[in-house]
Coordinates of C-alpha atoms in Angstrom, one line a residue:
Chain V
M147 CA 0.0 0.0 0.0
Q148 CA 2.9 2.3 0.7
N149 CA 4.0 2.7 -2.9
V150 CA 0.7 3.9 -4.1
S151 CA 1.4 7.6 -4.7
P152 CA -1.3 10.2 -4.9
T153 CA -0.6 10.7 -8.5
M154 CA -1.2 7.0 -9.2
I155 CA -4.6 7.3 -7.5
E156 CA -5.4 10.4 -9.5
R157 CA -4.4 8.7 -12.7
T158 CA -6.6 5.7 -11.9
R159 CA -9.4 8.0 -11.1
D160 CA -8.9 9.9 -14.4
R161 CA -8.9 6.6 -16.3
L162 CA -12.1 5.5 -14.6
R163 CA -13.6 8.8 -15.7
T164 CA -12.6 8.6 -19.3
V165 CA -13.9 5.1 -19.5
R166 CA -17.3 6.4 -18.5
K167 CA -17.4 9.4 -20.6
P168 CA -16.6 8.8 -24.4
R169 CA -19.9 7.1 -25.0
T170 CA -21.6 10.4 -24.2
A171 CA -19.1 12.9 -25.5
A172 CA -20.3 13.0 -29.1
A173 CA -24.0 13.2 -28.0
E174 CA -23.2 15.9 -25.5
I175 CA -21.6 18.3 -28.0
H176 CA -24.5 18.3 -30.4
A177 CA -27.5 17.6 -28.2
P178 CA -29.7 20.5 -27.1
A179 CA -29.6 21.6 -23.5
V180 CA -33.1 20.4 -22.8
K181 CA -35.3 18.4 -25.0
A182 CA -38.8 17.5 -23.8
E183 CA -40.9 15.3 -26.0
N184 CA -44.6 14.8 -25.4
V185 CA -44.2 15.4 -21.7
S186 CA -47.3 15.1 -19.5
A187 CA -47.2 15.5 -15.7
T188 CA -49.8 15.4 -12.9
Y189 CA -49.9 15.6 -9.1
G190 CA -52.7 13.1 -9.1
G191 CA -55.4 15.4 -10.3
P192 CA -55.7 17.1 -13.7
L193 CA -52.7 17.3 -16.0
V194 CA -50.3 20.2 -15.1
L195 CA -48.3 19.7 -18.2
R196 CA -50.0 18.4 -21.4
R197 CA -47.9 16.9 -24.1
L198 CA -45.2 19.5 -23.8
N199 CA -42.7 19.6 -26.6
L200 CA -39.8 22.0 -26.1
T201 CA -36.2 22.1 -27.3
L202 CA -33.9 24.6 -25.7
P203 CA -30.5 25.0 -27.4
R204 CA -27.4 25.2 -25.3
G205 CA -25.5 28.3 -24.4
E206 CA -28.5 30.6 -24.3
L207 CA -30.4 32.5 -21.7
I208 CA -34.0 31.3 -21.9
A209 CA -36.9 32.8 -20.0
V210 CA -39.9 30.7 -19.2
I211 CA -43.1 32.8 -18.9
G212 CA -46.7 32.0 -18.1
P213 CA -49.5 32.6 -15.7
N214 CA -49.6 31.0 -12.2
G215 CA -50.4 27.3 -12.4
A216 CA -49.1 27.1 -16.0
G217 CA -46.7 24.4 -15.1
K218 CA -43.5 26.5 -14.9
S219 CA -42.4 25.1 -11.6
T220 CA -43.5 21.6 -12.6
F221 CA -41.2 21.9 -15.5
F222 CA -38.4 22.8 -13.1
K223 CA -39.3 19.9 -10.8
L224 CA -39.0 17.5 -13.8
L225 CA -35.6 18.9 -14.6
S226 CA -34.3 18.7 -11.0
G227 CA -35.6 15.2 -10.5
V228 CA -38.1 16.0 -7.8
M229 CA -40.8 14.7 -10.1
R230 CA -41.0 12.2 -12.9
P231 CA -43.1 12.8 -16.0
N232 CA -46.1 10.5 -16.3
E233 CA -45.6 10.3 -20.0
G234 CA -43.0 11.3 -22.5
S235 CA -39.3 11.8 -22.1
I236 CA -36.9 14.6 -21.1
T237 CA -33.3 14.6 -21.9
V238 CA -30.6 17.1 -20.8
F239 CA -27.6 17.4 -23.1
G240 CA -28.8 14.3 -24.9
E241 CA -29.1 12.1 -21.8
P242 CA -31.8 11.2 -19.3
V243 CA -32.1 13.7 -16.5
R244 CA -31.0 11.3 -13.8
F245 CA -27.6 10.7 -15.4
Q246 CA -27.0 14.4 -15.7
R247 CA -28.1 15.0 -12.1
K248 CA -25.5 12.5 -10.9
R249 CA -22.9 14.4 -12.9
S250 CA -23.7 17.7 -11.2
A251 CA -24.7 19.1 -14.6
I252 CA -27.9 20.6 -13.3
A253 CA -28.1 23.4 -10.7
Y254 CA -31.1 24.8 -9.0
V255 CA -31.5 28.4 -7.7
P256 CA -34.5 28.5 -5.5
Q257 CA -37.2 31.1 -4.9
E258 CA -36.8 33.1 -1.7
E259 CA -39.9 31.6 -0.1
Q260 CA -38.6 28.0 -0.5
I261 CA -35.7 28.4 1.9
D262 CA -35.9 28.5 5.7
W263 CA -33.8 31.6 6.4
D264 CA -33.5 30.7 10.1
F265 CA -31.4 27.6 9.1
P266 CA -28.1 27.7 10.9
I267 CA -25.8 27.8 7.9
S268 CA -23.2 30.3 6.7
V269 CA -22.8 31.8 3.2
W270 CA -19.7 29.8 2.7
D271 CA -21.4 26.5 3.6
V272 CA -24.3 27.2 1.3
V273 CA -21.9 27.6 -1.6
L274 CA -19.9 24.6 -0.5
A275 CA -23.1 22.5 -0.8
G276 CA -22.8 23.1 -4.5
R277 CA -19.7 20.9 -4.5
F278 CA -21.4 18.0 -2.7
G279 CA -22.1 16.3 -6.1
R280 CA -18.4 16.6 -7.1
M281 CA -17.3 15.3 -3.7
R282 CA -19.6 12.3 -4.1
E283 CA -17.9 11.5 -7.4
E284 CA -14.6 10.9 -5.6
G285 CA -15.2 7.3 -5.0
V286 CA -16.2 5.1 -2.2
P287 CA -14.2 5.8 1.0
R288 CA -13.9 9.6 0.4
R289 CA -17.5 10.3 -0.7
F290 CA -18.7 9.5 2.8
L291 CA -16.6 12.1 4.5
P292 CA -18.2 15.3 5.8
P293 CA -17.4 18.4 3.7
G294 CA -14.7 19.6 6.1
F295 CA -12.4 16.8 5.0
F296 CA -12.4 18.0 1.3
T297 CA -9.8 20.5 0.5
N298 CA -8.0 22.4 -2.3
G299 CA -10.0 22.1 -5.5
H300 CA -13.3 22.4 -3.7
R301 CA -12.3 25.4 -1.6
T302 CA -10.9 27.2 -4.6
A303 CA -14.1 26.7 -6.5
V304 CA -16.2 28.1 -3.6
R305 CA -13.9 31.1 -3.3
D306 CA -14.0 31.8 -7.0
A307 CA -17.8 31.5 -7.1
L308 CA -18.2 33.8 -4.1
D309 CA -15.8 36.3 -5.7
A310 CA -17.8 36.2 -9.0
V311 CA -20.9 37.4 -7.2
D312 CA -19.0 39.8 -4.9
M313 CA -19.9 38.0 -1.7
L314 CA -16.5 36.9 -0.5
D315 CA -16.4 39.5 2.3
L316 CA -19.6 38.2 3.8
S317 CA -18.8 34.5 3.5
R318 CA -18.9 33.9 7.3
R319 CA -22.3 35.5 7.7
P320 CA -25.4 33.4 8.4
V321 CA -27.5 33.4 5.2
G322 CA -30.5 34.7 7.1
A323 CA -28.7 38.0 7.8
L324 CA -28.5 38.9 4.1
S325 CA -30.6 41.2 2.0
G326 CA -32.8 39.8 -0.7
G327 CA -30.4 40.5 -3.5
Q328 CA -27.4 39.1 -1.6
K329 CA -29.4 35.9 -0.9
K330 CA -30.0 35.5 -4.6
R331 CA -26.3 36.1 -5.3
V332 CA -25.2 33.4 -2.8
F333 CA -27.4 30.8 -4.4
L334 CA -26.2 31.8 -7.8
A335 CA -22.7 31.3 -6.5
R336 CA -23.7 27.8 -5.4
A337 CA -24.6 27.0 -9.0
L338 CA -21.3 28.4 -10.2
A339 CA -19.3 26.5 -7.7
Q340 CA -21.1 23.3 -8.8
E341 CA -19.8 24.0 -12.3
A342 CA -23.2 23.1 -13.7
Q343 CA -23.9 23.3 -17.4
L344 CA -27.7 23.9 -17.0
L345 CA -28.8 26.5 -14.4
L346 CA -32.4 26.5 -13.3
L347 CA -33.3 29.9 -11.8
D348 CA -36.7 30.3 -10.1
E349 CA -37.6 34.0 -10.1
P350 CA -34.0 35.2 -9.8
L351 CA -35.0 38.9 -9.9
A352 CA -37.8 38.9 -7.4
G353 CA -37.1 41.3 -4.5
V354 CA -33.6 42.2 -5.9
D355 CA -32.2 45.7 -5.6
G356 CA -30.6 47.5 -8.5
R357 CA -27.0 46.8 -7.7
S358 CA -27.6 43.1 -7.2
A359 CA -29.7 42.9 -10.4
E360 CA -26.8 44.4 -12.4
L361 CA -24.4 42.0 -10.8
I362 CA -26.7 39.0 -11.5
F363 CA -27.0 40.0 -15.2
D364 CA -23.2 40.3 -15.4
V365 CA -22.9 36.8 -14.0
F366 CA -25.5 35.5 -16.5
A367 CA -23.6 37.1 -19.4
R368 CA -20.3 35.5 -18.3
A369 CA -21.9 32.1 -17.7
R370 CA -23.4 32.2 -21.2
R371 CA -20.1 33.2 -22.8
E372 CA -18.7 30.0 -21.0
G373 CA -21.3 28.0 -22.9
R374 CA -23.6 27.4 -20.0
T375 CA -27.3 27.3 -20.5
L376 CA -29.5 29.4 -18.2
V377 CA -33.3 28.8 -17.9
L378 CA -35.2 31.2 -15.8
V379 CA -38.8 31.3 -14.6
T380 CA -39.9 34.9 -14.3
H381 CA -42.8 37.3 -14.1
D382 CA -40.7 40.2 -15.2
L383 CA -41.6 40.4 -18.9
A384 CA -39.7 43.7 -19.5
S385 CA -36.4 42.2 -18.3
A386 CA -37.1 38.9 -20.1
E387 CA -37.5 40.8 -23.3
K388 CA -34.4 42.8 -22.7
Y389 CA -32.0 40.1 -21.7
A390 CA -33.3 36.7 -22.9
D391 CA -32.1 35.1 -26.1
R392 CA -35.2 33.1 -26.2
I393 CA -38.6 33.0 -24.5
A394 CA -40.9 30.1 -24.0
L395 CA -44.5 31.0 -23.3
L396 CA -46.1 28.3 -21.3
N397 CA -49.6 27.4 -20.3
R398 CA -49.8 23.7 -19.6
T399 CA -48.2 23.3 -23.0
V400 CA -46.0 25.5 -25.1
V401 CA -48.0 28.5 -26.4
A402 CA -45.1 30.1 -28.3
E403 CA -41.4 29.8 -28.3
G404 CA -38.6 31.6 -30.0
A405 CA -36.9 35.1 -30.1
P406 CA -38.4 37.6 -27.6
S407 CA -39.8 39.9 -30.4
S408 CA -41.7 37.0 -32.1
V409 CA -43.0 35.5 -28.9
L410 CA -44.2 38.6 -27.0
T411 CA -47.0 39.6 -29.2
M412 CA -50.3 40.7 -27.7
E413 CA -52.0 37.7 -29.4
N414 CA -49.7 35.1 -27.8
L415 CA -49.8 36.8 -24.4
A416 CA -53.6 36.9 -24.5
Q417 CA -53.7 33.2 -25.4
A418 CA -51.2 32.2 -22.7
F419 CA -52.8 34.3 -19.9
E420 CA -56.3 33.5 -21.2
G421 CA -57.4 37.1 -21.3
G422 CA -56.6 37.3 -17.6
F423 CA -54.0 39.4 -15.8
I424 CA -51.0 40.2 -17.9
P425 CA -48.1 41.1 -15.7
A426 CA -47.5 44.8 -15.1
K427 CA -44.4 46.5 -16.6
Y428 CA -45.5 45.2 -19.9
E429 CA -48.0 47.4 -21.6
K430 CA -47.3 48.2 -25.2
Chain E
M135 CA -32.3 -34.6 -0.3
S136 CA -32.6 -30.9 -1.2
G137 CA -35.9 -30.8 0.7
G138 CA -34.1 -31.7 3.9
I139 CA -31.7 -28.9 3.5
F140 CA -34.5 -26.4 3.1
S141 CA -36.7 -27.7 5.8
D142 CA -34.1 -27.3 8.5
L143 CA -32.9 -24.0 7.2
P144 CA -34.9 -22.0 9.7
A145 CA -33.4 -24.1 12.5
R146 CA -29.9 -23.6 11.2
I147 CA -30.4 -19.8 10.9
G148 CA -31.8 -19.9 14.5
V149 CA -28.7 -21.7 15.8
L150 CA -26.5 -19.4 13.9
M151 CA -28.3 -16.3 15.3
V152 CA -28.0 -17.6 18.8
E153 CA -24.3 -18.4 18.4
E154 CA -23.5 -15.1 16.7
G155 CA -25.7 -13.2 19.2
G156 CA -23.9 -14.9 22.0
R157 CA -20.5 -13.9 20.6
L158 CA -21.8 -10.3 19.9
S159 CA -23.1 -9.9 23.4
Q160 CA -19.8 -11.1 24.9
W161 CA -18.1 -8.4 22.9
G162 CA -20.8 -6.0 23.9
E163 CA -20.2 -6.8 27.6
V164 CA -16.5 -6.1 27.2
V165 CA -17.2 -2.8 25.5
V166 CA -19.8 -1.8 28.0
D167 CA -17.5 -2.7 31.0
F168 CA -14.7 -0.7 29.3
L169 CA -17.0 2.4 28.8
I170 CA -18.2 2.1 32.4
A171 CA -14.6 2.0 33.7
C172 CA -13.7 5.1 31.6
M173 CA -16.8 6.9 32.8
M174 CA -16.1 6.1 36.4
L175 CA -12.5 7.5 36.1
V176 CA -14.1 10.8 35.2
V177 CA -16.9 10.5 37.8
N178 CA -14.4 9.9 40.6
L179 CA -12.8 13.3 40.0
F180 CA -15.9 14.9 41.5
P181 CA -16.4 15.4 45.3
D182 CA -17.5 12.4 47.3
R183 CA -21.0 13.6 47.9
I184 CA -21.7 13.6 44.2
V185 CA -19.9 10.4 43.5
E186 CA -21.6 8.4 46.2
P187 CA -24.8 7.3 44.3
F188 CA -22.6 6.1 41.4
Q189 CA -20.9 3.4 43.5
Y190 CA -23.8 1.0 42.8
P191 CA -23.5 -1.0 39.5
F192 CA -27.2 -0.3 38.6
M193 CA -26.5 3.4 38.9
Q194 CA -23.4 3.1 36.7
R195 CA -25.4 1.2 34.0
A196 CA -28.1 3.9 34.3
L197 CA -25.6 6.6 33.9
L198 CA -24.0 5.1 30.8
T199 CA -27.4 4.5 29.2
S200 CA -28.6 8.0 30.0
I201 CA -25.4 9.6 28.6
L202 CA -25.8 7.5 25.4
V203 CA -29.4 8.4 25.0
G204 CA -28.8 12.1 25.7
M205 CA -26.0 12.3 23.1
V206 CA -27.8 10.4 20.3
C207 CA -31.2 12.2 20.9
G208 CA -29.3 15.5 21.0
V209 CA -27.7 15.0 17.6
L210 CA -30.9 13.8 16.0
S211 CA -33.0 16.5 17.6
C212 CA -31.2 19.0 15.4
F213 CA -32.8 17.4 12.3
V214 CA -36.1 17.1 14.1
I215 CA -36.1 20.8 14.7
L216 CA -34.8 21.9 11.3
K217 CA -37.2 19.5 9.4
R218 CA -40.1 20.5 11.7
W219 CA -40.6 16.8 12.6
A220 CA -41.6 17.3 16.2
L221 CA -45.0 15.8 15.6
L222 CA -43.5 13.0 13.7
G223 CA -41.2 12.1 16.6
D224 CA -44.2 12.1 18.8
A225 CA -46.0 9.8 16.4
I226 CA -43.2 7.3 16.0
S227 CA -42.6 7.1 19.8
H228 CA -46.3 6.3 20.4
A229 CA -46.4 3.8 17.5
V230 CA -43.6 1.8 19.1
L231 CA -45.9 0.4 21.8
P232 CA -47.8 -2.4 19.9
G233 CA -44.4 -3.6 18.6
V234 CA -43.1 -3.9 22.2
A235 CA -46.3 -5.8 23.2
I236 CA -46.2 -8.2 20.2
A237 CA -42.5 -8.9 20.6
Y238 CA -43.2 -9.8 24.2
L239 CA -45.9 -12.2 23.1
L240 CA -43.6 -13.8 20.5
G241 CA -40.6 -13.9 22.9
L242 CA -38.5 -11.7 20.6
P243 CA -36.3 -8.9 22.0
F244 CA -38.7 -6.0 22.4
F245 CA -36.2 -3.9 20.5
I246 CA -37.0 -5.7 17.2
G247 CA -40.8 -5.4 17.6
A248 CA -40.6 -1.8 18.5
F249 CA -38.4 -1.0 15.6
A250 CA -40.7 -2.8 13.2
S251 CA -43.9 -1.2 14.4
G252 CA -42.3 2.3 14.5
A253 CA -41.0 1.9 11.0
L254 CA -44.3 0.5 9.7
T255 CA -46.3 3.4 11.2
S256 CA -43.9 6.0 9.7
L257 CA -44.2 4.4 6.3
G258 CA -48.0 4.2 6.7
I259 CA -48.1 7.9 7.4
G260 CA -46.2 8.5 4.1
V261 CA -48.6 6.2 2.2
I262 CA -51.7 7.9 3.5
E263 CA -50.3 11.3 2.8
R264 CA -49.1 10.6 -0.7
N265 CA -52.2 8.7 -1.9
T266 CA -55.1 10.7 -0.4
R267 CA -56.0 14.3 0.1
I268 CA -55.4 13.9 3.8
K269 CA -52.5 16.1 5.0
E270 CA -49.5 15.0 7.0
D271 CA -50.7 16.1 10.5
A272 CA -54.0 14.3 10.2
A273 CA -52.3 11.2 8.8
M274 CA -49.9 11.2 11.8
G275 CA -52.8 11.6 14.2
I276 CA -54.6 8.7 12.7
M277 CA -51.7 6.3 12.5
F278 CA -50.1 7.0 15.9
T279 CA -53.1 7.1 18.0
A280 CA -54.4 3.8 16.4
A281 CA -51.1 2.1 17.0
F282 CA -50.8 3.4 20.5
A283 CA -54.4 2.2 21.3
L284 CA -53.6 -1.2 19.9
G285 CA -50.5 -1.4 22.1
V286 CA -52.4 -0.4 25.2
V287 CA -55.1 -3.0 24.5
I288 CA -52.5 -5.8 23.9
I289 CA -50.5 -4.9 27.0
S290 CA -53.6 -4.8 29.2
Q291 CA -54.2 -8.4 28.3
I292 CA -50.7 -9.7 28.9
A293 CA -48.8 -7.7 31.4
T294 CA -49.2 -5.8 34.7
S295 CA -49.7 -2.1 34.9
T296 CA -46.1 -1.8 36.3
H297 CA -44.8 -3.1 33.0
L298 CA -46.9 -0.6 31.1
M299 CA -45.7 2.2 33.3
H300 CA -42.1 1.3 32.7
I301 CA -42.6 1.3 29.0
L302 CA -44.5 4.6 29.0
F303 CA -42.3 6.5 31.5
G304 CA -39.0 4.6 31.5
N305 CA -37.1 2.6 34.1
V306 CA -33.6 3.7 33.8
L307 CA -32.6 2.4 37.2
G308 CA -33.6 -1.1 36.2
V309 CA -31.6 -1.2 32.9
R310 CA -29.9 -4.5 32.5
M311 CA -26.9 -5.5 30.4
P312 CA -28.7 -6.6 27.1
V313 CA -30.7 -3.4 27.0
L314 CA -27.6 -1.4 27.6
Q315 CA -25.8 -3.2 24.8
L316 CA -28.7 -2.5 22.4
T317 CA -28.7 1.1 23.3
L318 CA -25.0 1.3 22.7
F319 CA -25.4 -0.5 19.3
A320 CA -28.2 1.8 18.3
G321 CA -26.3 4.9 19.3
I322 CA -23.2 3.9 17.4
V323 CA -25.2 3.1 14.3
T324 CA -27.0 6.4 14.4
L325 CA -23.9 8.6 15.0
F326 CA -22.0 6.7 12.4
T327 CA -24.8 7.1 9.8
V328 CA -25.1 10.8 10.5
F329 CA -21.3 11.2 10.1
L330 CA -21.2 9.3 6.8
F331 CA -24.3 10.9 5.3
Y332 CA -23.8 14.4 6.7
K333 CA -23.7 16.1 3.3
E334 CA -26.9 14.4 2.2
L335 CA -28.7 15.1 5.4
L336 CA -27.6 18.7 5.5
L337 CA -28.6 19.5 1.9
Y338 CA -31.9 17.5 2.2
T339 CA -32.9 19.5 5.3
F340 CA -31.8 22.8 3.9
D341 CA -32.8 22.6 0.2
P342 CA -34.3 19.3 -0.9
V343 CA -34.8 20.5 -4.5
Q344 CA -31.1 21.1 -4.9
A345 CA -30.4 17.8 -3.2
S346 CA -32.4 16.1 -5.9
A347 CA -30.8 18.2 -8.6
L348 CA -27.4 16.9 -7.4
G349 CA -28.6 13.3 -8.0
M350 CA -29.3 12.5 -4.4
N351 CA -32.1 10.0 -3.7
T352 CA -34.3 12.2 -1.5
T353 CA -36.9 9.5 -0.9
F354 CA -34.2 7.3 0.4
I355 CA -32.8 10.1 2.7
H356 CA -36.3 10.9 3.9
Y357 CA -37.1 7.3 5.0
G358 CA -33.5 6.8 6.2
L359 CA -33.8 9.7 8.6
M360 CA -37.2 8.4 9.8
L361 CA -35.6 5.0 10.5
L362 CA -32.8 6.6 12.4
L363 CA -35.4 8.4 14.4
T364 CA -37.2 5.2 15.1
L365 CA -34.0 3.4 16.2
T366 CA -33.1 6.3 18.6
I367 CA -36.6 6.3 20.1
V368 CA -36.5 2.6 20.7
A369 CA -33.0 2.9 22.2
S370 CA -34.3 5.6 24.6
L371 CA -37.4 3.6 25.6
E372 CA -35.9 2.2 28.8
T373 CA -34.4 5.5 29.9
V374 CA -37.1 8.1 29.5
G375 CA -40.0 6.0 28.2
I376 CA -42.3 6.4 25.2
I377 CA -44.1 9.6 26.3
L378 CA -41.1 11.6 27.3
V379 CA -38.6 10.6 24.6
V380 CA -40.0 13.1 22.2
A381 CA -38.9 15.8 24.7
M382 CA -35.3 14.6 24.4
L383 CA -35.8 14.7 20.6
I384 CA -36.9 18.3 20.6
I385 CA -35.5 20.3 23.6
P386 CA -31.7 19.8 23.1
G387 CA -32.0 20.8 19.4
A388 CA -34.3 23.7 20.1
T389 CA -31.9 25.0 22.8
A390 CA -28.9 24.7 20.4
Y391 CA -30.9 26.4 17.7
L392 CA -31.2 29.5 19.8
L393 CA -27.4 29.6 20.4
V394 CA -25.5 29.0 17.2
N395 CA -25.5 29.5 13.5
S396 CA -23.9 26.4 12.1
L397 CA -25.3 22.8 11.9
P398 CA -22.1 21.0 13.2
R399 CA -22.0 23.4 16.2
M400 CA -25.7 23.0 16.7
M401 CA -25.3 19.2 16.9
L402 CA -22.4 19.5 19.4
I403 CA -24.3 21.8 21.7
A404 CA -27.5 19.7 21.4
A405 CA -25.5 16.6 22.3
A406 CA -24.0 18.4 25.3
V407 CA -27.4 19.6 26.5
G408 CA -28.7 16.0 26.1
I409 CA -25.8 14.6 28.1
F410 CA -26.0 17.2 30.8
S411 CA -29.7 16.8 31.3
A412 CA -29.3 13.0 31.4
I413 CA -26.6 13.2 34.1
A414 CA -28.1 15.9 36.2
G415 CA -31.6 14.4 35.9
L416 CA -30.4 11.0 36.9
Y417 CA -28.5 12.4 39.9
L418 CA -31.4 14.5 41.2
S419 CA -33.8 11.7 40.8
F420 CA -31.6 9.4 42.9
V421 CA -31.0 12.0 45.6
Y422 CA -34.7 13.1 45.9
N423 CA -36.1 9.7 45.0
I424 CA -38.3 11.0 42.2
A425 CA -39.1 9.6 38.7
S426 CA -35.9 9.6 36.6
G427 CA -37.4 10.0 33.1
G428 CA -39.4 13.0 34.3
T429 CA -36.5 14.6 36.1
I430 CA -34.2 14.3 33.0
V431 CA -36.8 16.0 30.9
I432 CA -37.4 18.8 33.5
V433 CA -33.6 19.5 33.6
A434 CA -33.6 19.7 29.8
A435 CA -36.5 22.1 29.8
G436 CA -34.7 24.2 32.4
V437 CA -31.6 24.5 30.2
F438 CA -33.9 25.5 27.3
A439 CA -35.5 28.2 29.5
L440 CA -32.0 29.6 30.2
A441 CA -31.3 29.7 26.5
F442 CA -34.7 31.2 25.8
L443 CA -34.0 34.1 28.2
F444 CA -30.3 34.8 27.7
S445 CA -29.3 33.6 24.2
P446 CA -28.5 36.0 21.3
H447 CA -31.8 35.0 19.7
G448 CA -33.5 35.0 23.1
V449 CA -36.1 37.2 24.8
L450 CA -33.9 39.4 27.0
V451 CA -31.7 40.5 24.1
K452 CA -34.8 41.3 22.0
I453 CA -36.3 43.4 24.8
L454 CA -33.0 45.3 25.4
R455 CA -32.7 45.9 21.7
H456 CA -36.2 47.1 21.5
R457 CA -35.6 49.5 24.4
T458 CA -32.4 51.0 23.0
A459 CA -34.1 51.4 19.6
V460 CA -37.0 53.2 21.3
Q461 CA -34.6 55.5 23.2
E462 CA -32.5 56.3 20.2
G463 CA -35.5 56.7 17.9

């Protein structure tokens, strides 16, 4: 056992990784970020999503818009693996969702209401949790260790991510003590630290002050330049029109999808929102 | 004849279990004796007046059991608090009763029966909740009262009311070696599992959606945590009893929750509160000749009251802050 050097272990680990990967490499380069085919989903009652067909190309910022109960969050639940479709199939980068989840390819940035802000956890530890998937990839004895036992690479990733959202100074703060915008930035940092290729952002701009919003859009732009795909659910049509490469208008199924100017017509909006309330800030 | 092999398979397994069980309990005895010796080294540092009750072997066993229970309950109570599972803890602890009774009827160790009925009830709650429109709190109310009632009925048929009282309120002074060994085993399993799956448990309690997005099996974690809870409750049965164990699964965690802002520290403080209450409660109950389970819980509640008044998230600080704010404003 003595003559097994760390480099040997690393080399073996790398070899194990390359054995697993090539099968998928070709598919991953050309496959769209998300491809949903004939997806239906229900919580036991009526269908929340009805034969949804949606293809989202990689490397873009995509806004998902629709009225309450249109199935936007359900769509996210399917992508994060909380729910399975009752019918149809969803692939992420050409592979079933569960494979990509195991590879830390999918990150989730929650809505503010979904988190218990009294939870005893610091900014640093929240972002470190983004590395848990990578830590679990390290093989059997190590994957069971608590996060404190993981060093170097993981810590650097956390520091870089916190730096990217300008939260490094506050890394020892409890998350509950932050402002709305800072909270969003911390969870965005978690997705960055995870090195995810598909970022799911639930209302990333709700309750965010001007400076934080600017910073968040900067991070979005950089992530997109790095080839990552960002999907955000939002009620803010004005920002969506301004920043998104693509908009998907949802109401149980896809009402319209494509470039913002072609999707955000009064006709489409009326159809999606069924003549009901069309979000403020968007009156042409 | 192949039939012959299969027909005496149960007997063979039985023999094997008895042999292995015997070997395990020998080891268990050695470990327990060692732990008691270590514990007494520390205890003997205290003044004679305090040490005196712990000269009796039954008090030494009671002390070790209480410390184990206090520690394990303390660690798990953090998850109970953060997941808001206080009612679930109550439910499982009551649901354990019919298992104890049935195990007694079948001549099995009551530990196994209690674990089985506790686990079945917690699974049953999940089944009702997921498949009907009945919400979690009502599902728990149905399952645990029904199980508890079943337990009371069975026990009233087979045992004396002293037995029932011991199960309901604990009998730590009467703890014997096999029970102590099982408590030790359950404690080690629980602490080790929490250590190995700390990352999963943390992310599952904090942000289950992200846990799922990272490929963790949240259903597995959910039921795993429930099973750990059941195991701990069963292990605490003899010390504080079914009714009061839920206090040990809530109060230490709640106390620590008021004091710190990180989960590992919260677990440490909760374990310390659990251990302190167990030791102090046991000592006071001996000195004043009062019910030990109740005394342990009262001490824990006292510690919580101190934290409630004086902690950074406590009432006094809030009042002071309010006053200075009023004066300045």
